[in-house]
XYZ file of C-alpha atoms in Angstrom:
692
model
C -0.078 -0.096 -0.048
C 1.264 3.477 -1.165
C 0.938 5.997 1.599
C -0.152 9.417 0.564
C 2.707 12.149 0.910
C 1.973 15.047 3.557
C 1.599 18.487 2.723
C 2.232 19.751 5.804
C 3.669 18.441 8.862
C 2.186 19.051 12.339
C 5.216 20.698 13.691
C 4.319 23.638 11.159
C 0.836 23.596 11.704
C 1.308 23.709 15.436
C 3.885 26.184 15.628
C 2.244 28.689 13.131
C -0.874 28.191 15.347
C 1.442 28.968 18.427
C 2.855 32.204 16.551
C -0.695 33.286 15.754
C -1.760 32.859 19.186
C 1.149 35.081 20.922
C 1.077 37.539 17.860
C -2.900 37.911 19.088
C -2.151 38.239 22.547
C 1.156 40.749 22.237
C -0.797 42.755 19.922
C -3.949 42.900 22.415
C -0.995 43.432 25.277
C 0.301 46.253 23.300
C -2.915 48.162 22.815
C -4.076 47.900 26.196
C -0.806 49.214 27.649
C -1.032 51.799 25.318
C -4.761 52.895 25.824
C -4.045 52.562 29.828
C -0.806 54.994 29.085
C -2.796 57.364 26.809
C -5.584 57.737 29.223
C -3.812 58.376 32.287
C -1.623 60.964 30.765
C -4.619 62.719 29.301
C -6.098 62.598 32.660
C -3.030 64.052 33.846
C -2.576 66.925 31.394
C -6.487 67.929 31.592
C -6.243 68.400 35.597
C -2.829 70.138 35.186
C -4.574 72.794 33.056
C -7.966 72.979 34.206
C -5.763 73.670 37.708
C -3.765 76.179 36.048
C -7.137 77.898 34.592
C -8.754 78.239 38.044
C -5.566 79.667 39.271
C -5.147 82.070 36.766
C -8.972 82.791 37.060
C -8.496 83.252 40.715
C -6.289 86.485 40.297
C -7.598 88.086 37.576
C -9.722 91.048 38.620
C -13.453 90.374 37.609
C -15.058 93.553 38.063
C -12.576 95.302 35.763
C -12.891 93.122 33.394
C -16.733 92.790 33.355
C -16.228 96.512 32.833
C -13.744 96.262 30.018
C -15.821 93.644 28.561
C -18.944 96.052 28.397
C -16.475 98.857 27.182
C -15.204 96.764 24.198
C -18.971 95.809 23.140
C -20.222 99.438 23.094
C -20.928 100.939 19.549
C -18.210 103.142 19.729
C -15.499 101.004 20.589
C -16.896 98.665 17.454
C -16.612 101.405 14.886
C -13.332 102.845 16.345
C -12.122 99.362 16.210
C -13.152 99.159 12.720
C -11.629 102.084 11.524
C -8.217 101.347 13.226
C -8.189 98.074 11.422
C -8.739 99.445 7.983
C -6.477 102.141 8.614
C -3.775 99.421 9.744
C -3.199 101.856 12.929
C -2.960 99.853 16.127
C -2.170 103.592 18.005
C -5.214 104.662 17.373
C -6.882 102.050 19.707
C -3.942 102.541 22.279
C -4.963 106.444 22.072
C -8.806 105.418 22.901
C -7.828 103.219 25.587
C -5.456 105.843 27.283
C -8.012 108.771 26.615
C -10.333 106.336 28.618
C -8.450 105.583 31.188
C -8.332 101.922 30.673
C -4.765 101.495 28.862
C -3.059 100.944 32.020
C -4.979 98.298 33.738
C -5.276 96.643 30.496
C -1.288 96.649 30.404
C -1.312 95.353 33.984
C -3.619 92.451 32.960
C -1.382 91.875 29.981
C 1.656 91.314 32.300
C -0.253 89.507 35.174
C -1.795 86.455 32.319
C 1.835 86.627 30.890
C 3.594 85.824 34.251
C 1.276 83.018 34.800
C 1.976 81.663 31.645
C 5.157 81.624 32.032
C 4.860 80.294 35.364
C 2.458 77.435 34.596
C 4.342 76.071 31.339
C 1.360 77.270 28.910
C 1.480 78.302 25.413
C -1.509 80.533 25.645
C -3.234 82.327 28.551
C -6.067 84.483 27.565
C -9.513 85.655 28.314
C -12.596 85.192 26.266
C -16.534 84.949 26.678
C -18.382 82.138 25.316
C -21.808 83.074 24.650
C -24.997 81.161 22.849
C -22.258 79.011 21.309
C -20.429 82.188 19.776
C -17.087 83.882 21.261
C -14.457 86.556 20.914
C -11.295 87.881 22.879
C -10.827 89.776 25.587
C -7.278 90.001 26.334
C -4.377 87.865 24.635
C -1.262 88.922 25.810
C 0.585 87.658 22.882
C -1.845 89.523 20.520
C -1.986 93.132 19.103
C -4.797 95.525 20.182
C -6.430 94.775 16.941
C -7.434 91.193 18.851
C -9.338 92.782 20.983
C -13.064 91.805 20.507
C -12.069 89.593 17.619
C -14.509 86.574 16.963
C -12.684 83.523 17.799
C -13.842 79.540 16.139
C -15.696 77.584 19.075
C -14.667 74.045 19.020
C -18.259 71.834 18.166
C -18.091 70.734 21.503
C -18.517 73.912 22.841
C -21.220 74.746 20.223
C -24.050 74.428 22.929
C -22.246 75.441 25.987
C -24.026 78.092 27.879
C -22.683 81.055 29.781
C -21.597 79.899 33.648
C -21.948 76.006 32.455
C -18.914 73.953 33.638
C -16.620 73.704 30.635
C -14.352 70.193 30.770
C -10.702 70.004 29.508
C -10.465 69.021 26.134
C -7.248 67.435 24.281
C -7.694 68.177 20.247
C -5.643 69.036 17.325
C -5.509 72.816 16.026
C -3.483 74.638 13.799
C -0.445 74.720 16.649
C -0.540 70.916 16.985
C -1.663 68.978 19.915
C -3.369 71.348 22.447
C -4.490 70.435 25.837
C -7.334 73.534 26.634
C -9.083 74.465 29.701
C -11.492 77.365 30.416
C -12.430 78.296 33.918
C -15.125 81.003 35.056
C -14.293 84.468 36.144
C -16.798 86.089 38.210
C -17.143 90.019 39.671
C -17.232 90.839 43.466
C -20.894 90.454 42.920
C -20.807 87.044 41.811
C -21.610 87.386 38.739
C -19.824 85.554 35.817
C -18.287 87.847 33.535
C -15.940 85.898 31.242
C -13.935 82.466 31.147
C -10.013 82.439 31.389
C -8.305 80.151 28.942
C -5.136 78.280 29.569
C -3.528 75.967 26.308
C -0.708 73.653 27.153
C 1.416 72.037 24.404
C 0.759 68.621 24.333
C 3.039 67.682 21.209
C 6.063 66.607 23.344
C 3.668 64.530 25.641
C 2.169 62.706 22.186
C 5.490 62.363 20.862
C 6.108 60.585 24.252
C 3.036 58.540 24.154
C 4.238 57.652 19.963
C 7.921 56.321 21.608
C 5.967 54.455 24.469
C 3.748 52.472 21.684
C 6.677 52.184 19.911
C 8.857 50.722 22.917
C 5.876 48.417 23.513
C 5.922 47.221 20.152
C 9.401 46.243 20.392
C 8.625 44.639 23.765
C 6.146 42.281 22.433
C 8.112 41.578 19.319
C 11.225 40.401 21.455
C 8.819 38.466 23.953
C 7.075 36.904 20.746
C 10.555 35.845 19.650
C 11.407 33.962 22.878
C 7.635 32.811 23.433
C 8.079 31.087 20.101
C 11.223 29.837 20.304
C 10.172 28.508 23.672
C 6.752 26.892 22.898
C 8.644 25.234 19.497
C 11.159 23.200 21.603
C 8.400 22.225 24.342
C 6.364 20.949 21.574
C 8.943 19.295 20.052
C 9.952 17.678 22.647
C 6.515 16.796 24.015
C 4.326 16.574 20.793
C 6.034 16.725 17.185
C 8.998 14.556 17.665
C 6.742 11.676 19.465
C 4.286 11.969 16.781
C 6.801 12.164 14.128
C 8.124 9.190 15.208
C 4.886 7.485 15.651
C 3.675 8.429 12.330
C 6.905 7.042 10.870
C 6.707 3.534 12.174
C 3.018 3.191 11.208
C 3.712 4.388 7.691
C 6.675 1.626 7.341
C 4.276 -0.873 9.294
C 1.358 0.046 6.729
C 3.693 0.409 3.290
C 5.799 -2.921 3.987
C 5.611 -4.933 0.765
C 6.793 -7.929 2.719
C 5.508 -10.532 4.966
C 4.554 -9.136 8.186
C 6.155 -10.548 11.786
C 6.041 -9.764 15.344
C 9.326 -8.015 14.332
C 7.449 -5.189 12.839
C 5.612 -4.287 15.889
C 7.083 -0.777 16.590
C 9.114 -0.001 19.828
C 9.852 3.663 20.557
C 11.531 5.781 23.207
C 8.126 6.924 24.063
C 7.534 7.046 28.284
C 5.153 10.151 28.434
C 1.868 8.918 30.188
C -0.257 11.839 28.255
C -2.285 11.078 25.237
C 0.317 10.379 22.793
C 1.629 7.651 25.242
C -1.730 6.285 25.176
C -1.617 6.159 21.415
C 1.695 4.920 21.135
C 0.230 1.925 23.648
C -2.625 1.645 21.284
C -1.340 1.743 18.203
C 1.172 -1.066 19.350
C -1.885 -2.898 20.370
C -3.289 -2.470 17.074
C -0.223 -3.831 15.351
C -0.234 -6.872 17.355
C -4.291 -7.345 16.699
C -3.311 -6.681 12.833
C -0.644 -9.450 12.796
C -3.090 -12.013 14.417
C -6.121 -11.193 12.317
C -3.314 -11.709 8.899
C -2.471 -14.414 10.094
C -6.101 -15.671 10.497
C -6.684 -14.459 7.433
C -4.086 -16.517 5.670
C -5.587 -19.430 7.611
C -9.035 -18.758 6.559
C -8.049 -17.808 2.917
C -6.026 -20.959 2.302
C -9.058 -23.285 3.925
C -11.463 -21.238 1.753
C -9.203 -21.902 -1.608
C -9.015 -25.484 -0.321
C -13.132 -25.519 0.096
C -13.355 -23.243 -3.432
C -10.958 -26.260 -5.095
C -13.200 -28.886 -3.540
C -16.498 -27.423 -4.735
C -15.131 -26.680 -8.349
C -14.568 -30.523 -8.040
C -17.943 -30.951 -6.935
C -19.363 -28.620 -9.705
C -17.669 -30.682 -12.380
C -18.847 -33.679 -10.573
C -22.647 -32.769 -10.715
C -22.293 -31.143 -14.009
C -20.849 -34.881 -15.524
C -23.720 -36.668 -13.595
C -26.102 -34.544 -15.757
C -26.415 -35.366 -19.521
C -24.234 -32.859 -21.506
C -23.229 -34.718 -24.915
C -25.861 -33.650 -27.561
C -27.260 -35.045 -29.565
C -27.698 -37.535 -26.878
C -28.602 -40.754 -29.034
C -27.291 -39.679 -32.330
C -28.636 -43.060 -34.031
C -32.165 -42.075 -33.092
C -33.485 -39.720 -35.813
C -37.263 -39.566 -33.984
C -36.564 -36.919 -31.375
C -34.349 -34.200 -30.825
C -33.568 -33.080 -27.226
C -31.440 -30.455 -25.337
C -31.284 -29.439 -21.875
C -29.206 -27.049 -19.912
C -28.684 -26.179 -16.057
C -27.647 -22.868 -14.691
C -26.537 -23.180 -11.141
C -27.204 -20.320 -8.568
C -23.944 -21.136 -6.419
C -21.073 -23.304 -7.359
C -23.384 -26.377 -6.948
C -27.429 -26.528 -7.384
C -30.363 -28.597 -6.597
C -31.807 -28.649 -9.711
C -31.509 -31.545 -12.077
C -32.694 -33.018 -15.562
C -32.586 -36.058 -17.112
C -33.369 -38.361 -19.908
C -32.385 -41.662 -21.124
C -33.713 -44.761 -23.000
C -35.494 -47.267 -20.698
C -35.461 -49.635 -23.903
C -35.269 -49.277 -27.318
C -38.981 -47.879 -27.502
C -39.372 -45.748 -24.181
C -37.858 -42.648 -23.251
C -37.582 -41.600 -19.970
C -37.659 -37.880 -18.890
C -37.129 -35.912 -15.845
C -37.117 -32.101 -14.725
C -36.501 -31.802 -10.555
C -35.925 -29.193 -8.231
C -34.564 -29.811 -4.859
C -35.593 -27.455 -2.403
C -32.488 -25.416 -0.615
C -29.694 -24.785 -2.371
C -25.589 -25.238 -1.924
C -23.719 -28.553 -1.109
C -27.360 -30.212 0.649
C -29.179 -29.366 -2.179
C -26.672 -31.086 -4.532
C -26.167 -33.837 -2.238
C -30.003 -34.612 -2.196
C -29.913 -34.285 -6.089
C -27.706 -37.030 -6.622
C -29.540 -39.218 -4.154
C -32.820 -38.288 -6.256
C -31.461 -38.492 -9.335
C -29.660 -41.835 -9.282
C -33.225 -43.290 -7.533
C -35.372 -42.337 -10.029
C -33.523 -43.440 -13.120
C -32.901 -46.706 -11.637
C -36.084 -47.379 -10.653
C -37.242 -46.287 -13.941
C -34.916 -48.680 -15.864
C -36.888 -51.726 -13.732
C -40.003 -50.738 -15.366
C -43.384 -49.667 -14.722
C -45.379 -46.329 -14.717
C -44.184 -42.785 -13.774
C -46.462 -42.810 -10.354
C -45.153 -46.518 -9.616
C -41.782 -44.831 -9.871
C -42.058 -41.901 -7.782
C -43.765 -43.832 -5.058
C -40.554 -45.943 -4.601
C -38.594 -43.112 -4.814
C -40.629 -41.393 -2.260
C -40.262 -43.775 -0.203
C -36.713 -44.015 -0.119
C -36.345 -40.389 0.145
C -38.198 -40.644 3.265
C -36.247 -42.598 5.590
C -33.346 -40.362 7.355
C -34.459 -37.344 6.271
C -33.838 -35.373 8.831
C -32.917 -32.727 6.818
C -36.552 -32.260 5.854
C -35.384 -31.644 2.270
C -37.943 -32.734 -0.365
C -37.948 -32.437 -4.507
C -40.591 -31.697 -7.095
C -40.593 -33.551 -10.095
C -41.824 -33.980 -13.273
C -41.170 -37.811 -14.692
C -42.393 -38.668 -18.381
C -42.087 -41.922 -20.208
C -42.329 -41.506 -24.012
C -43.128 -44.129 -26.460
C -41.056 -43.316 -29.367
C -42.784 -45.268 -32.058
C -46.358 -43.908 -31.243
C -45.532 -40.599 -29.384
C -47.724 -41.882 -26.592
C -46.565 -41.354 -23.269
C -47.696 -41.067 -19.409
C -46.403 -38.492 -17.187
C -46.651 -37.588 -13.310
C -46.358 -34.090 -11.832
C -45.197 -34.269 -8.123
C -45.506 -30.473 -7.018
C -43.286 -29.537 -10.312
C -43.895 -26.457 -12.547
C -46.675 -27.226 -15.421
C -45.213 -28.414 -18.816
C -45.330 -26.380 -21.941
C -46.166 -27.901 -25.541
C -46.299 -26.479 -29.299
C -48.724 -28.854 -31.366
C -46.894 -28.720 -34.977
C -47.060 -25.148 -36.492
C -48.902 -23.671 -33.752
C -47.601 -21.549 -30.547
C -46.579 -22.955 -27.456
C -48.956 -23.172 -24.721
C -49.169 -24.096 -20.931
C -50.771 -27.741 -20.301
C -52.480 -26.944 -16.778
C -53.152 -30.239 -14.752
C -53.749 -31.252 -11.101
C -50.189 -31.818 -9.500
C -49.479 -34.509 -6.889
C -47.501 -33.367 -3.533
C -43.508 -33.170 -3.841
C -41.418 -36.216 -3.519
C -40.147 -36.846 0.022
C -42.356 -34.832 1.966
C -44.955 -37.182 2.955
C -44.927 -41.385 3.255
C -47.152 -43.770 1.183
C -48.099 -40.727 -1.156
C -49.650 -42.065 -4.533
C -49.043 -40.339 -7.162
C -51.352 -39.139 -10.016
C -50.453 -39.595 -13.930
C -51.997 -38.955 -16.951
C -51.615 -39.815 -20.384
C -50.603 -37.672 -23.510
C -49.720 -37.894 -27.034
C -46.935 -36.088 -28.853
C -47.818 -36.013 -32.742
C -44.663 -35.663 -35.350
C -44.075 -31.559 -35.148
C -45.070 -31.338 -31.518
C -42.304 -29.840 -28.826
C -42.469 -30.447 -25.576
C -40.549 -27.696 -23.108
C -40.275 -28.023 -19.175
C -38.343 -26.458 -16.812
C -37.594 -24.865 -12.985
C -39.227 -22.456 -11.134
C -35.707 -20.826 -11.428
C -36.917 -19.725 -14.876
C -40.186 -17.972 -14.126
C -39.316 -16.867 -10.820
C -35.879 -14.978 -12.171
C -36.098 -11.567 -10.658
C -34.726 -8.248 -11.375
C -33.698 -4.987 -9.542
C -37.504 -4.233 -9.291
C -38.216 -7.633 -7.304
C -40.482 -8.171 -10.275
C -40.664 -11.833 -11.490
C -40.149 -12.885 -14.805
C -43.279 -14.944 -14.791
C -45.075 -17.642 -17.189
C -46.267 -14.848 -19.737
C -42.978 -13.944 -20.267
C -41.924 -17.109 -20.675
C -44.582 -17.853 -23.275
C -43.570 -14.807 -24.829
C -39.954 -15.770 -25.478
C -40.627 -19.261 -26.530
C -43.189 -18.010 -29.061
C -40.624 -15.164 -30.515
C -39.592 -17.817 -32.553
C -41.444 -21.097 -32.345
C -39.565 -23.134 -35.037
C -36.481 -23.002 -33.340
C -34.548 -26.285 -32.647
C -34.234 -27.240 -29.210
C -30.751 -25.880 -28.467
C -31.665 -22.408 -30.359
C -35.059 -22.149 -28.143
C -33.301 -22.774 -24.833
C -30.418 -19.892 -26.118
C -33.322 -17.488 -26.856
C -35.354 -17.950 -23.390
C -32.018 -17.706 -21.081
C -30.914 -14.432 -23.426
C -34.681 -13.103 -22.397
C -34.112 -14.036 -18.948
C -30.873 -12.203 -18.585
C -31.959 -9.219 -20.366
C -34.886 -8.968 -18.128
C -32.818 -9.612 -14.772
C -30.046 -7.347 -15.724
C -27.336 -6.853 -12.728
C -29.609 -8.423 -10.063
C -27.763 -11.661 -8.517
C -29.245 -14.730 -9.932
C -31.262 -16.578 -6.463
C -32.321 -19.734 -7.944
C -30.842 -22.482 -10.430
C -32.136 -22.019 -14.088
C -32.945 -25.497 -15.373
C -34.872 -26.280 -19.063
C -35.127 -28.925 -21.309
C -36.954 -29.227 -24.740
C -37.975 -32.139 -26.520
C -38.903 -31.774 -30.513
C -40.819 -35.009 -31.578
C -40.551 -36.160 -35.101
C -41.767 -39.168 -34.797
C -40.743 -43.158 -36.897
C -39.449 -42.386 -40.303
C -42.621 -42.994 -42.298
C -41.832 -43.698 -45.896
C -45.454 -43.903 -47.024
C -46.664 -40.751 -45.625
C -47.558 -37.200 -46.938
C -48.438 -33.719 -44.552
C -50.240 -30.331 -45.658
C -50.664 -27.955 -43.088
C -52.768 -25.356 -44.412
C -54.790 -22.124 -43.413
C -58.531 -23.503 -42.669
C -60.052 -21.446 -45.009
C -62.664 -22.204 -48.112
C -60.384 -20.427 -50.368
C -57.611 -23.292 -49.571
C -59.693 -26.406 -51.059
C -58.318 -26.603 -54.362
C -54.919 -26.810 -52.546
C -56.037 -29.751 -50.169
C -57.749 -31.384 -52.929
C -55.021 -31.036 -55.598
C -52.739 -32.476 -52.361
C -54.771 -35.825 -52.155
C -55.179 -36.343 -55.817
C -51.257 -35.845 -56.375
C -50.993 -38.535 -53.715
C -53.822 -40.760 -54.983
C -52.540 -40.895 -58.580
C -48.980 -41.845 -57.517
C -50.980 -44.706 -56.337
C -53.266 -45.441 -59.379
C -56.039 -44.770 -57.414
C -59.451 -45.921 -59.495
C -61.489 -43.003 -60.632
C -64.327 -43.843 -58.821
C -62.601 -44.013 -55.474
C -60.462 -40.819 -56.049
C -64.095 -39.180 -56.422
C -65.281 -40.487 -53.570
C -62.513 -39.421 -51.573
C -62.115 -36.272 -52.945
C -66.227 -35.618 -51.971
C -65.222 -36.834 -48.574
C -62.214 -34.583 -47.756
C -64.068 -31.554 -49.625
C -67.083 -32.069 -46.629
C -64.891 -32.477 -43.961
C -62.172 -29.619 -45.008
C -64.888 -27.122 -45.737
C -67.144 -27.984 -41.729
C -63.419 -27.333 -40.447
C -63.089 -24.061 -42.541
C -66.416 -22.938 -41.517
C -67.130 -23.763 -38.411
C -63.533 -24.899 -36.080
C -62.234 -21.362 -35.893
C -65.530 -19.076 -35.707
C -64.992 -16.220 -35.516
C -61.450 -16.376 -35.943
C -58.860 -18.557 -38.021
C -56.492 -21.210 -37.474
C -54.758 -24.022 -39.414
C -55.551 -27.547 -40.361
C -53.145 -30.427 -41.081
C -54.105 -32.863 -43.749
C -51.833 -36.507 -43.138
C -51.973 -39.064 -45.938
C -50.531 -42.156 -45.587
C -50.807 -45.587 -47.306
C -50.318 -49.304 -47.361
C -49.388 -51.941 -49.855
C -51.078 -54.969 -48.736
C -53.900 -54.245 -49.475
C -54.024 -51.193 -51.075
C -55.440 -48.998 -48.208
C -55.113 -45.078 -47.884
C -55.635 -43.187 -44.861
C -56.273 -39.596 -44.660
C -55.981 -37.581 -41.201
C -57.405 -33.968 -40.555
C -56.183 -32.265 -37.277
C -57.159 -29.258 -36.173
C -57.028 -27.156 -32.639
C -60.834 -25.623 -33.530
C -63.688 -26.242 -31.051
C -63.801 -30.146 -29.772
C -66.656 -31.661 -32.465
C -67.125 -34.967 -32.861
C -69.204 -35.316 -35.946
C -69.698 -39.246 -35.469
C -72.079 -38.412 -32.576
C -74.630 -36.604 -35.109
C -77.704 -38.839 -35.710
C -77.798 -39.954 -39.332
C -80.715 -38.463 -41.507
C -83.198 -40.661 -42.724
C -82.834 -40.553 -46.132
C -85.849 -42.555 -46.847
C -87.929 -39.451 -46.401
C -88.822 -36.691 -48.909
C -86.028 -34.043 -48.791
C -88.734 -31.093 -47.660
C -89.293 -33.509 -44.744
C -85.315 -34.057 -43.890
C -83.834 -32.126 -40.875
C -81.459 -29.755 -42.161
C -77.860 -30.630 -41.801
C -75.558 -34.510 -41.374
C -76.212 -35.396 -44.818
C -72.818 -34.661 -45.747
C -70.923 -36.466 -42.808
C -73.571 -39.433 -43.707
C -72.381 -39.398 -46.709
C -68.925 -39.327 -46.059
C -69.473 -42.799 -43.326
C -71.020 -44.375 -46.470
C -68.556 -43.923 -49.208
C -65.365 -44.635 -46.917
C -64.609 -48.205 -45.432
C -63.740 -46.504 -41.607
C -64.171 -42.856 -39.977
C -62.636 -42.405 -36.441
C -62.570 -39.177 -34.469
C -60.964 -38.509 -31.370
C -60.164 -34.994 -29.459
C -56.383 -35.360 -28.105
C -54.501 -32.720 -26.447
C -56.855 -30.127 -27.356
C -56.769 -31.260 -30.946
C -59.745 -32.367 -33.061
C -58.208 -35.726 -34.974
C -60.889 -37.332 -37.603
C -59.485 -39.939 -39.804
C -61.010 -41.762 -42.889
C -59.988 -44.913 -44.235
C -60.728 -46.036 -47.888
C -59.369 -49.322 -49.449
C -58.227 -48.789 -53.203
């Protein structure tokens, strides 16, 4: 056995899994550490910025800022500021502040904000007012006078802030980089909110530190990943992959061995662990031991099977040799042609057929089926066949023979086997026969050129079922040209894949597909029909068939004509009869009498035998030389009718008073020397004789 090469080893898969797990853990820990550090730093600087804003707010003069705010909101100041900005003259604002007495206090406030800016390490310290989401600057020491009362952009998070509402510190990205901003409310001496003090602390260095921290964490995680991977790979190799690899290689070597395995092939590996791998190792060892024991048993069983198969082959040949297999079996006999075959369902079967000459004029025919299959049925078949043939050759009828065989088989029949038998003894010279049917299939017969038909009659019980059985027998007669077909139930009970039986109708259809075929060809046609019907379904029963075509003794003084029973064919029948009569130099008077008789009989057959259908009639002429006599036999398969039972008409009465019909047959009786009728095997047989 060739073992398929593995594409990826277990160690590669496990290492990849470990790397993925550690990589995921390292990434997760790094993200968590970075997040925790960022939150902690952000909270620290937000708190520091808020504290700085509070400190500045505590030292500014709320009363002055309130008054100053009212001043810069006035229309006068706004007009002045607009003119100063338009003229680009900052001194206009300074002069105004001086004239109004605001300038010195303004510069002192700028100095105070700058002082706290430097002490707190802030970038910007300023005062603003936020009203209804809008804002503008009050004092910004870092800007010129133009910047007083300048509208400032309000961050989105401050858009809905109301005057006096607590503003939480924020961390945001601006045009100046990362800034941490905090706002603190400024109140006047009356406790009224005036404005807010804003403090912005530079966070660029802090963010740089944060990014550096992230890089350090990533580097640390990478080093940790490498160390963990190396450690895990080493541990997995020692604890799992190396032992599993040894087990795999050893198992592959055991399974891929082309040599005869022995106890030395059981794996022995340095695996001492008590985990699942150790258990697997022990299980594989035990499995290999059982495999070797199984192979030993299989070798013995195979050897025994080969011996039994050889013996069965011999038994098959012996059984086949017991059945007649040489055809034609009696080359010197031309009265009949016979052919038979048996196809067993197993190596040996329970069906059998036989045919043998009891004497020069009697032929024994046997078709039988033993219950059961295989060797027991075959042994019972041998005994039954031998008893039937030996007893038949001692003389007696079929019923007497079967009664003797039944008594012999019932003795010591502990297996309770039985056999169905169709046994017939045929008198070759006349075609007359006696048959007994012990629970067997109905035979099939073909009369002349007609079609095959089933012959149904009452059966007797099978042989070896009960003691002291009296078997029925019935007589039959085969005419030259008739064909007899007998078979076992393996033919009609052949089953296809849909559990449908071949059946009697399909058998008759197969036989009538070419009814004139010779016995060998006829059996081949039936077997082919069975095979086509069954298809790939297994054969459950033996298939045995035998076909006998009876030609009768060779007759030199006989001629025969088979023709459709139609009035239009009367001239052909008369011509056939006259041809033979002229060859016999028949006197004209006798010939005319015979022609009238032939016309009457044939017209009656054509007119009444098959109404409303059609059929055939056979005219057989035989003659003898001493005294010169001619016999003409009419055979048809029409409605049974015995013309001899009809009362002769009273010819002494006038024609008008006589009953209609019967005159033609009466004339035939008077003109012929002898006239006989019998209904035999479904056929009307009417014979007339005339001495020439």
